[in-house]
Short mmCIF file of C-alpha atoms in Angstrom, two decimals:
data_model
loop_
_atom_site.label_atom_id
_atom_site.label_comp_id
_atom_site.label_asym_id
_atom_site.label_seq_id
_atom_site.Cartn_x
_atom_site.Cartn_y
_atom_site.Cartn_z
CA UNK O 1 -45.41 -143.81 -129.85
CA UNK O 2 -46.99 -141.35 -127.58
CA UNK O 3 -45.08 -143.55 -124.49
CA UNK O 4 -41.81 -143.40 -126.23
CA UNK O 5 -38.57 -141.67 -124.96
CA UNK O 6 -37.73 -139.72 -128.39
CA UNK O 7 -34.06 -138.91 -128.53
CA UNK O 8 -33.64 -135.53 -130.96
CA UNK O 9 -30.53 -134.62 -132.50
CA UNK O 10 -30.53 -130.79 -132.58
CA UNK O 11 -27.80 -130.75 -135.21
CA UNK O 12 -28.53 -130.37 -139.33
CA UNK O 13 -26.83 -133.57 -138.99
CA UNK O 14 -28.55 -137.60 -139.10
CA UNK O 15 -28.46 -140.20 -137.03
CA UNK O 16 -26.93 -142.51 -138.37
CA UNK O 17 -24.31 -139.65 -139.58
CA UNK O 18 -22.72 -140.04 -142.94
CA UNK O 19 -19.91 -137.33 -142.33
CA UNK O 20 -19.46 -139.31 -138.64
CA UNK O 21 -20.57 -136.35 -136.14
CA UNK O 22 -19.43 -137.35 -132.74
CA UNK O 23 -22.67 -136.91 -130.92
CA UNK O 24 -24.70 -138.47 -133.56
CA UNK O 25 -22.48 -141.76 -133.25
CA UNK O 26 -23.22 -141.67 -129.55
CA UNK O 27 -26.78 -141.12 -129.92
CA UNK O 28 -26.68 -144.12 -132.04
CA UNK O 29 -24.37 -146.55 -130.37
CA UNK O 30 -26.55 -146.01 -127.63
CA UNK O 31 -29.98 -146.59 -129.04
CA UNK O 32 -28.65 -149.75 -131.08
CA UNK O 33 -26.85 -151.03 -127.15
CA UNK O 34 -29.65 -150.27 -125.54
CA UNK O 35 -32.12 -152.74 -128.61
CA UNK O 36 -35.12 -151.55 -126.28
CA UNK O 37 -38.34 -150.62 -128.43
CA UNK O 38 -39.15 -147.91 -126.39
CA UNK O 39 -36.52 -145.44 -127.29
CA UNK O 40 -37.11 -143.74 -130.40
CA UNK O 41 -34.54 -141.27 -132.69
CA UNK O 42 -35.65 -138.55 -134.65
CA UNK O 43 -33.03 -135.94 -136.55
CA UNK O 44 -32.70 -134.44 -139.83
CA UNK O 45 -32.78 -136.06 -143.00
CA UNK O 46 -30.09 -136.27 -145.18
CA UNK O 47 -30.06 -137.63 -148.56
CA UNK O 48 -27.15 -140.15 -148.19
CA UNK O 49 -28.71 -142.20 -145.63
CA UNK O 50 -30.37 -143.82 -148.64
CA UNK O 51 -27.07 -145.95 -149.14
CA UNK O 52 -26.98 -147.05 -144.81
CA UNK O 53 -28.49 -149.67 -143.35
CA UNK O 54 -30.54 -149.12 -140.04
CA UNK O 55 -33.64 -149.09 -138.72
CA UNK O 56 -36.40 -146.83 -140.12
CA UNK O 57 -38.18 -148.13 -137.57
CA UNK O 58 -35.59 -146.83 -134.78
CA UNK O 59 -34.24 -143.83 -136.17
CA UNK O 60 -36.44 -141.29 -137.94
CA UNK O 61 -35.96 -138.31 -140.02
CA UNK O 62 -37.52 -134.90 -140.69
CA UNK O 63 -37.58 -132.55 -144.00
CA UNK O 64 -39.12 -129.19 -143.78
CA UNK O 65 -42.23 -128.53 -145.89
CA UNK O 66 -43.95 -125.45 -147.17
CA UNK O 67 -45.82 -125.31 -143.76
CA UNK O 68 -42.55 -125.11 -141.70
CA UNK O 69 -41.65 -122.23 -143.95
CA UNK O 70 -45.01 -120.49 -143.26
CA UNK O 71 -44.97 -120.81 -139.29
CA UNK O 72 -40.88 -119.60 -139.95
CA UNK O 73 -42.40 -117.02 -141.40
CA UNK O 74 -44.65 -116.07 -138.58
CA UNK O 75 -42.32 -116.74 -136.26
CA UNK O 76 -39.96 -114.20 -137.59
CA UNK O 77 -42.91 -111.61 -137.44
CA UNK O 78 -43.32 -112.30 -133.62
CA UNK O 79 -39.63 -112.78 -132.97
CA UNK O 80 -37.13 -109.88 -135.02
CA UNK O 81 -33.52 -110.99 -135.56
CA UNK O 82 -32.33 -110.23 -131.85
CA UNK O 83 -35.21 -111.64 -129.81
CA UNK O 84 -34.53 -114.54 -132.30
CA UNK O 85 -31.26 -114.71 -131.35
CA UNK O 86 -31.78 -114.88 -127.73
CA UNK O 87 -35.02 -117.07 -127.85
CA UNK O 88 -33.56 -119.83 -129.98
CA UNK O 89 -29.48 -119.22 -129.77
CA UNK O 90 -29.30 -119.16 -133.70
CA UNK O 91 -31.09 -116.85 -136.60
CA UNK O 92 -30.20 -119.13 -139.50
CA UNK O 93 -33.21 -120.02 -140.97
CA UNK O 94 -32.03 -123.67 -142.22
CA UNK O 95 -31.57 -124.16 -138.42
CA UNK O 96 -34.79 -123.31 -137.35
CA UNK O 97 -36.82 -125.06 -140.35
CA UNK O 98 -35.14 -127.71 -138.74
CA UNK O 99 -36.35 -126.95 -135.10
CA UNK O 100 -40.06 -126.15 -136.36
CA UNK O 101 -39.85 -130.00 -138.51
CA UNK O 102 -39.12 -131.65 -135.18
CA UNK O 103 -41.91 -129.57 -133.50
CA UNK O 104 -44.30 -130.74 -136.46
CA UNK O 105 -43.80 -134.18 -135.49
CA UNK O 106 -44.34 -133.91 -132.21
CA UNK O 107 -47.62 -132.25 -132.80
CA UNK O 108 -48.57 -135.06 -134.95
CA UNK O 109 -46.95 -138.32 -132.59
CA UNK O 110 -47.59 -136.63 -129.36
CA UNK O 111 -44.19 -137.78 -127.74
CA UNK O 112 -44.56 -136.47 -123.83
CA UNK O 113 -40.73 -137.20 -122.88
CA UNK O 114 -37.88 -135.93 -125.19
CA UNK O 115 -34.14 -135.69 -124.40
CA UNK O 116 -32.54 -133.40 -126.97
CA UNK O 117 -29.23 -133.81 -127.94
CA UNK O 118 -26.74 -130.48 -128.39
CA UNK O 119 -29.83 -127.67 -129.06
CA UNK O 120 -30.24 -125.31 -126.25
CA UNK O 121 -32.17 -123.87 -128.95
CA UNK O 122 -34.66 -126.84 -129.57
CA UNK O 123 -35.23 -127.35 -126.06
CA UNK O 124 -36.94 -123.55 -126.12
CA UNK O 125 -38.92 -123.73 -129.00
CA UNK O 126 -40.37 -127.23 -128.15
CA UNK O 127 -41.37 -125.88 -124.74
CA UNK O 128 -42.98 -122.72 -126.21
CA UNK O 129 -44.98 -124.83 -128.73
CA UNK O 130 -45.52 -127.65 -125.97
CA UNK O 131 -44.93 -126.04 -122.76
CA UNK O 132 -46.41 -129.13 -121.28
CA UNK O 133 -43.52 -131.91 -122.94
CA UNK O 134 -40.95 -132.95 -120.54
CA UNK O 135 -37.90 -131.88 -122.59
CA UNK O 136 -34.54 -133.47 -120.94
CA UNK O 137 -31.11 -131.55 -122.53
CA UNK O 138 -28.15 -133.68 -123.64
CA UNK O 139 -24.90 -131.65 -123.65
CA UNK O 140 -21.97 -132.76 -125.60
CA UNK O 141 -19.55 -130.31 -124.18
CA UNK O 142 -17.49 -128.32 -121.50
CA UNK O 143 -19.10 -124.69 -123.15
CA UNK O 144 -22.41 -124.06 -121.00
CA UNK O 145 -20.76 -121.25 -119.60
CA UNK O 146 -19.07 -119.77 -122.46
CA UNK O 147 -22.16 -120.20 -125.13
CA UNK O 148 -24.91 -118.85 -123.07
CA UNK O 149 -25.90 -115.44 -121.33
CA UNK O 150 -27.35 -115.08 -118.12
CA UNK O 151 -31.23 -114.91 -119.35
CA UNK O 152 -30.58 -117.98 -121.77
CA UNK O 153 -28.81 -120.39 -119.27
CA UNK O 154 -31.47 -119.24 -116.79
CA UNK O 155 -34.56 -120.34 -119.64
CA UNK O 156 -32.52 -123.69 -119.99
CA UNK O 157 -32.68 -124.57 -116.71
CA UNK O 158 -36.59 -123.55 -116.71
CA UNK O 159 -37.22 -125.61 -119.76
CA UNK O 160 -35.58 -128.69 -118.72
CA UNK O 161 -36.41 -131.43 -116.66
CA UNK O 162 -32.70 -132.69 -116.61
CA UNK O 163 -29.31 -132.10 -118.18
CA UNK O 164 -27.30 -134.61 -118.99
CA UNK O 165 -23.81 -134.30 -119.89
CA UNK O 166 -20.59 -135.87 -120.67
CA UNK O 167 -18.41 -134.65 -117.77
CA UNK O 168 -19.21 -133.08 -114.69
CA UNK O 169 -17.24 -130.32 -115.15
CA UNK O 170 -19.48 -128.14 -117.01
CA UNK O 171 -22.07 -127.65 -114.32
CA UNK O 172 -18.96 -126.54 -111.84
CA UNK O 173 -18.25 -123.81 -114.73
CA UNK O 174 -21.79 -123.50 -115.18
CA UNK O 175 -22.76 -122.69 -111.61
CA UNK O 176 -18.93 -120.34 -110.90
CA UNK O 177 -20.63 -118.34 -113.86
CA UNK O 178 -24.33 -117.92 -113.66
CA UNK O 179 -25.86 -116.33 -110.68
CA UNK O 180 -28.98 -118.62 -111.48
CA UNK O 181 -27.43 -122.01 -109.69
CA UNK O 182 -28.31 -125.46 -111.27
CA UNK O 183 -28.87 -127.86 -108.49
CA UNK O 184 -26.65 -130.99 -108.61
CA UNK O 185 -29.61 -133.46 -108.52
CA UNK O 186 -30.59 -131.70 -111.83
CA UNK O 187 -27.37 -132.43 -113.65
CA UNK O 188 -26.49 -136.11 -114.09
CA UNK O 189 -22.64 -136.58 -115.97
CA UNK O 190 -22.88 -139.84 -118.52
CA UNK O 191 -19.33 -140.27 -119.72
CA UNK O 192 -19.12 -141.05 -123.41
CA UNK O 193 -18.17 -144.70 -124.48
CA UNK O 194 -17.40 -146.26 -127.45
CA UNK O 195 -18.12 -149.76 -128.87
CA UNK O 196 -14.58 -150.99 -130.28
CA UNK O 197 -14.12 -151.87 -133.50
CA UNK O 198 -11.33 -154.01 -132.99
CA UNK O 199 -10.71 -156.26 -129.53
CA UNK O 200 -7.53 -155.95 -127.12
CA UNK O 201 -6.06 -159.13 -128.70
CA UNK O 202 -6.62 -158.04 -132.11
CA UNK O 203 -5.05 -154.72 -131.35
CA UNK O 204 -2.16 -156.49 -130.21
CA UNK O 205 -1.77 -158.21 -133.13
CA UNK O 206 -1.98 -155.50 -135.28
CA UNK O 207 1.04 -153.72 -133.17
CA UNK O 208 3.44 -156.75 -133.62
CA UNK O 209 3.06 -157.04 -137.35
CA UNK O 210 3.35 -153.04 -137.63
CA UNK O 211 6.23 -151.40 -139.95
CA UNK O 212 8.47 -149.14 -137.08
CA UNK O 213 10.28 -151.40 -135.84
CA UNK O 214 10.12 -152.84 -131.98
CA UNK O 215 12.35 -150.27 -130.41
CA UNK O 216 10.93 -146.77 -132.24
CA UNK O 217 8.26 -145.26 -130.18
CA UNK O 218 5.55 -143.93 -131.83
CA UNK O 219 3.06 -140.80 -130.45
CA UNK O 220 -0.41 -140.24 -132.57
CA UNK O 221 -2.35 -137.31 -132.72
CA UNK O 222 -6.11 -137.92 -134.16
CA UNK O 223 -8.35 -135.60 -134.74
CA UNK O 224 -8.88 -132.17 -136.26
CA UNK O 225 -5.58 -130.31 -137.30
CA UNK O 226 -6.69 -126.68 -135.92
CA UNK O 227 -5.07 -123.83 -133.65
CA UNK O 228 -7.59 -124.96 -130.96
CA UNK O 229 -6.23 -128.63 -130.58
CA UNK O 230 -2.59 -127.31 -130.32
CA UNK O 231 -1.05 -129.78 -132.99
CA UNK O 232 1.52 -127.45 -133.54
CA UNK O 233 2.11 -126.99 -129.95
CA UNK O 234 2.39 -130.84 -130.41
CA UNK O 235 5.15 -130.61 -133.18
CA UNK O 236 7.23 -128.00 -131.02
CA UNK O 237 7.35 -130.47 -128.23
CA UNK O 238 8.15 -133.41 -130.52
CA UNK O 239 10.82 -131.25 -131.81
CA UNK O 240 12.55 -131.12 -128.17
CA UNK O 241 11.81 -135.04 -127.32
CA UNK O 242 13.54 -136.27 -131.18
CA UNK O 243 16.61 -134.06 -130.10
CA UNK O 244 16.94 -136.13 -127.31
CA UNK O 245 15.62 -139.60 -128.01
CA UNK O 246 15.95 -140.39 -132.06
CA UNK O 247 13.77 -143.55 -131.81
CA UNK O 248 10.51 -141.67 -131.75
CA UNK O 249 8.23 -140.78 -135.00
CA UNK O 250 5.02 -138.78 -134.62
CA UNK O 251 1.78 -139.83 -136.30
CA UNK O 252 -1.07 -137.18 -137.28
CA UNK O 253 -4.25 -138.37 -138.41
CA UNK O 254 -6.79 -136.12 -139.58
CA UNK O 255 -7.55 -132.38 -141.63
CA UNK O 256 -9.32 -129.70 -141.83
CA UNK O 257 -12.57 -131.36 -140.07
CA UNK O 258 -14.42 -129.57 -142.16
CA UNK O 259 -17.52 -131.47 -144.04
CA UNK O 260 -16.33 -132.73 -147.53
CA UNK O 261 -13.04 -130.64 -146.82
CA UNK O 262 -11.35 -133.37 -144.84
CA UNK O 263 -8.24 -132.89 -146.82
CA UNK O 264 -8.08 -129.20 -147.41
CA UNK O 265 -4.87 -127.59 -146.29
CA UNK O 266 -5.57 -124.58 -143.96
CA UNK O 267 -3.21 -121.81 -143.35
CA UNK O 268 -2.78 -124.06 -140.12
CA UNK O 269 -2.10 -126.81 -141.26
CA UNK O 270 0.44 -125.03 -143.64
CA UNK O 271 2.16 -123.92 -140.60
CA UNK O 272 2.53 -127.52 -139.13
CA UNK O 273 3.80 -129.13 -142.48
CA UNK O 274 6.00 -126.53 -143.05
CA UNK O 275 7.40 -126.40 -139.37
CA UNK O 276 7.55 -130.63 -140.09
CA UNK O 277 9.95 -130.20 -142.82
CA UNK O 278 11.85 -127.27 -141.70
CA UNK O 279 13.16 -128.85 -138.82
CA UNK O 280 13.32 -132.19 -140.42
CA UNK O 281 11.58 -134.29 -138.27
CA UNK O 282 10.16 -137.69 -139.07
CA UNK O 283 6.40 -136.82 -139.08
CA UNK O 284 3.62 -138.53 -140.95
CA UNK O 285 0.67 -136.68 -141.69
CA UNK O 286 -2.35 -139.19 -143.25
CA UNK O 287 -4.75 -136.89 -143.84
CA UNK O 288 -8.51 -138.08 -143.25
CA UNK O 289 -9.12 -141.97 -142.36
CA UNK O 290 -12.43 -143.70 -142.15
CA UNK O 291 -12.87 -144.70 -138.57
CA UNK O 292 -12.46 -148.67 -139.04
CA UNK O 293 -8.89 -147.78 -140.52
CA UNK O 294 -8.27 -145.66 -137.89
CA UNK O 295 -8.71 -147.69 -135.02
CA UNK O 296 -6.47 -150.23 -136.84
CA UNK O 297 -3.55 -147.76 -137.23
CA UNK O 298 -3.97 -146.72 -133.60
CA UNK O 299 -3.33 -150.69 -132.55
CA UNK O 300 -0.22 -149.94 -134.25
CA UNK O 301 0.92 -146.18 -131.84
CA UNK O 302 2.52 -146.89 -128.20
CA UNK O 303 0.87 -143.21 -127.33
CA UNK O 304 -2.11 -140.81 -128.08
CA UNK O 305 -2.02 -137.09 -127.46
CA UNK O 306 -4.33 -134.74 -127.05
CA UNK O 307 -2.78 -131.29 -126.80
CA UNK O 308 -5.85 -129.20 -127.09
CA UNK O 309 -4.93 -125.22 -126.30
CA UNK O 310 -7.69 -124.65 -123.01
CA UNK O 311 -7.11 -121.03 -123.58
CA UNK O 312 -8.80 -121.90 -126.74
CA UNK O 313 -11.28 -124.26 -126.36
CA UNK O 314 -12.64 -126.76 -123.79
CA UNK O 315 -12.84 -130.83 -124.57
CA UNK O 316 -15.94 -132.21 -123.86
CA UNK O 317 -15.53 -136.08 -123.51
CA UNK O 318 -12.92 -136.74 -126.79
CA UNK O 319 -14.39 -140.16 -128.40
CA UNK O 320 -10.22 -140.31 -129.36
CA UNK O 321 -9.38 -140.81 -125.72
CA UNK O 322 -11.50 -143.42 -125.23
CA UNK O 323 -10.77 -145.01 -128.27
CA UNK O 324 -7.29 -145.21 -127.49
CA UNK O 325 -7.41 -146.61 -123.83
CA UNK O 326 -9.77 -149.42 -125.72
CA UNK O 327 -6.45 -150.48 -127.47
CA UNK O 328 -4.62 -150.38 -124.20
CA UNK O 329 -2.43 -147.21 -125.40
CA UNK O 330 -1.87 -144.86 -122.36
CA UNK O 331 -2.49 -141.19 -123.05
CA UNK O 332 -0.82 -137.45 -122.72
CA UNK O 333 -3.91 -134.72 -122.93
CA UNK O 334 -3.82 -131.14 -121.25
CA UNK O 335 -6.43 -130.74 -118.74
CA UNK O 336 -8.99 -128.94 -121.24
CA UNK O 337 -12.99 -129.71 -120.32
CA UNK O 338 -13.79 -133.47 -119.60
CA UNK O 339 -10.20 -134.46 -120.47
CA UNK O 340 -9.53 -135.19 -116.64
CA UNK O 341 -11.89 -137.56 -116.23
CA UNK O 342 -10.90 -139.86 -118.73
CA UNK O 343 -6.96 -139.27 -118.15
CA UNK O 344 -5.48 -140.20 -114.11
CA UNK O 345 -2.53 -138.51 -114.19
CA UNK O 346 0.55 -140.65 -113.36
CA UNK O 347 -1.66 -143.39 -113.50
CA UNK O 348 -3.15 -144.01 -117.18
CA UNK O 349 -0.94 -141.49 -118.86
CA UNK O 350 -0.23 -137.93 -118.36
CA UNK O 351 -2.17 -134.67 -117.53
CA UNK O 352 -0.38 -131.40 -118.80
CA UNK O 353 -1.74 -128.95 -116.33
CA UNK O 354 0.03 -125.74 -117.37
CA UNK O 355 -0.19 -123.23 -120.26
CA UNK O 356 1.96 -122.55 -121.95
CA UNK O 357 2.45 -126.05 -121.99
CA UNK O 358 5.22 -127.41 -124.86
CA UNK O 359 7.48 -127.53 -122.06
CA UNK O 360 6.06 -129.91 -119.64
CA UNK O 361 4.31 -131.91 -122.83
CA UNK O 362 8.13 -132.38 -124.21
CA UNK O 363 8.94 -133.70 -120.53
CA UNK O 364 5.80 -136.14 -120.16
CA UNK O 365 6.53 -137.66 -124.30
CA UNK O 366 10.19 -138.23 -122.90
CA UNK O 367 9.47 -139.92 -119.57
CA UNK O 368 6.50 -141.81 -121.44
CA UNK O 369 9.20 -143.18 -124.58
CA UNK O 370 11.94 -143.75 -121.97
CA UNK O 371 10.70 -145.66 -119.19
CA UNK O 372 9.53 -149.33 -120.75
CA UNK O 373 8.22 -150.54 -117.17
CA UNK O 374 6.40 -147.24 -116.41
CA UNK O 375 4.58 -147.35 -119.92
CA UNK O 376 3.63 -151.34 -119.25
CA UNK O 377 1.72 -150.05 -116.37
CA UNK O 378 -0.52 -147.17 -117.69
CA UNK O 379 -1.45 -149.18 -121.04
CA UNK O 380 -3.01 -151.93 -118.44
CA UNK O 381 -4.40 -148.76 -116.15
CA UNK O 382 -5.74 -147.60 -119.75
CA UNK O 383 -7.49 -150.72 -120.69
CA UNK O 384 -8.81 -150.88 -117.10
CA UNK O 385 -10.33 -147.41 -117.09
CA UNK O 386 -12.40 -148.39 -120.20
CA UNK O 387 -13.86 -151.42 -118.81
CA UNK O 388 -14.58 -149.48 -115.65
CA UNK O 389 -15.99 -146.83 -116.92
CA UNK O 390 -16.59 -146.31 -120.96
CA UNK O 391 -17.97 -149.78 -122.10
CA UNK O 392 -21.71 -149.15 -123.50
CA UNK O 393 -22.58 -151.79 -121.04
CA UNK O 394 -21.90 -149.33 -117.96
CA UNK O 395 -22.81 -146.18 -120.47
CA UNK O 396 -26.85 -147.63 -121.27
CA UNK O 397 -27.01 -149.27 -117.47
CA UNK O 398 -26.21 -145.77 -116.21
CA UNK O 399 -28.47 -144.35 -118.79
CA UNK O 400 -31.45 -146.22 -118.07
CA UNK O 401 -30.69 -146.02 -114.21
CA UNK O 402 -30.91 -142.04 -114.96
CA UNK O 403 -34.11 -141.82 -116.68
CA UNK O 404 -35.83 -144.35 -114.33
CA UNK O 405 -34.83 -141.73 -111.71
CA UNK O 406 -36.42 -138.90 -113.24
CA UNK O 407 -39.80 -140.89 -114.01
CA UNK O 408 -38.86 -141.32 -118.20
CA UNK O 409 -39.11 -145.01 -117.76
CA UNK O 410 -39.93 -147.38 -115.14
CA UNK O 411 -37.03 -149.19 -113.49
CA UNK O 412 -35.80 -150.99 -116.73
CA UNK O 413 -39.17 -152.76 -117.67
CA UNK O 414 -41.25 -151.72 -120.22
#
């Protein structure tokens, strides 16, 4: 074990996840691509994995005992709420029983190379516990610069070996922020991939048998229904394209987002039914659909769009995006976080560049409906961008080529 690469979730959250966290389905997609007995998983146990089937073996879980509650204890002697704060980027003690379980097994299995996943936090306490580990930090996101002061950024680059993350644009933020610079052969971008669930030609399929009708056009939205991913930015727009073209309907799949709450209806989400039946426009809201469903619904869209506010919030890598361009189906996204490297503008779909943005969102779902010979050629750019450049095939060779580069393992042999 000791010569393992343990991968460590820093979320409450499993690997496998039952509630279907984003990163943790990455983290093991990749370990279950990559079938290489080196790489092990460790993350926090949850009492539903009882019912999943994977490898105990593989991926291993952590419960806090009345140990991790004593060192807590200490530890909140030594550190007072806002050295806490600072040290580990969160004071909630559930959070850092968790931390203080995963250092407990590493003081026990003596793993000397770790790559945490999402925990800025994590990475510091397992380097002031172990300040000889080689911790490596996975980040899922576009937010290094917007989560993190000066002093904290500045002890994550100190405590880690590497960072990894899922676009390249959040060392350029990162770096136009901090005064403490990041060097680029530090930072190593891994774009997120997917492993479909259905094939092109079964996709296909599923669109010819589908229920709209060959000449209405269909736009999706999947994903959390929340100010910060615009849908009703999205609706506003729709509202201008169905005045002008009536063959169009509008697809939203998802909720709240909210663990167990998938379904609950926000004062948000109020706000886009409501504006929905006001105006009379023919929008379908599904609620929450297991993934497997949704990927077959999505065979059945011509377009997915991603209209997330970027005065809001920043996209890290969106596992939607790349789902959809696995089914062929070109995309509209605004150019929030890692959203421009997974959308060509003009060439795959469309990138909304402005903000306010309904306007030129409105323009690009016309143009995209309208133009049948224009949309033939982005949904074969779309399928082309995922085999270049999101299969898991690509994602673990790039991987492995990463960590044989910083001396985690030794050029693909064992």
């Amino acid at each position: 074990m000791k010569s393992d690469v343990l991968i460590v979730y820093g979320s409450l959250n499993s690997v496998p996840s039952p509630e279907g966290a984003a990163p943790a389905k990455v983290i093991f997609e990749t370990v279950e691509s990559l079938n290489d007995s080196r790489f092990k998983v460790l993350s926090n146990y949850n009492p539903k994995l009882k019912s999943f089937s994977y490898n105990r073996d593989v991926f291993r879980h952590v419960r806090s005992n009345f140990m991790d509650t004593l060192v807590l204890w200490i530890l909140k002697l030594i550190y007072p709420y806002k050295k806490r704060k600072q040290k580990f980027i969160t004071s909630a003690d559930k959070q850092l029983l968790y931390f203080i379980s995963v250092c407990r097994f590493l003081f026990f299995n003596g793993n000397k190379k770790i790559i945490v996943h999402v925990s800025v936090g994590l990475v510091n306490m397992i380097k002031l516990f172990f300040p000889k580990r080689e911790v490596v930090f996975f980040h899922h996101g576009t937010s290094l610069h917007t989560k993190y002061n000066e002093q904290q950024w500045l002890e994550l680059i100190s405590n880690s070996k590497a960072i990894f993350g899922v676009n390249k644009i959040a060392l350029e933020k990162a770096n136009n922020t901090f005064s403490n610079q990041l060097k680029t052969t530090r930072y190593f971008g891994i774009p997120n991939a997917i492993v479909p669930k259905v094939t092109l030609e079964q996709s296909i399929g599923y669109y010819k048998n589908r229920s709209y009708g060959t000449n209405t056009f269909v736009f999706a939205f999947s994903g959390r229904i929340c100010v910060e991913k615009g849908v009703l930015n999205l609706l506003k727009a729709f509202q201008q394209v169905y005045d002008q073209n009536k063959n169009v309907r509008l697809i939203v799949f998802g909720g709240a987002g909210a663990i167990g709450k998938y379904d609950k209806k926000t004062s948000y989400i109020e706000k886009c039914l409501n504006f929905s039946e006001d105006h009379k426009l023919p929008i379908e809201f599904t609620g929450y659909i297991e993934n497997n469903d949704l990927i077959k619904s999505l065979s059945q869209i011509d377009t997915l769009i991603l209209p997330t506010d970027n005065k809001r919030s920043e996209e890290g890598m969106p596992l939607c995006l790349i789902e959809a361009i696995s089914l062929g189906k070109p995309i509209i996204a605004t150019n929030s976080g890692g959203n421009s490297e997974v959308v060509e503008d003009n060439v795959n779909g469309y990138l909304i560049n402005s903000n306010p943005y309904i306007d030129e969102l409105a323009e690009a779902m016309l143009k995209m409906s309208l133009d049948k010979a224009r949309y033939a050629k982005f949904s074969k750019a779309a399928y082309a961008s995922y085999i270049e450049n999101h299969t898991y095939k690509k994602y673990t060779k790039k991987f492995t080529d990463i960590l044989s580069q910083i001396s985690y393992i030794e050029n693909g042999k064992r």
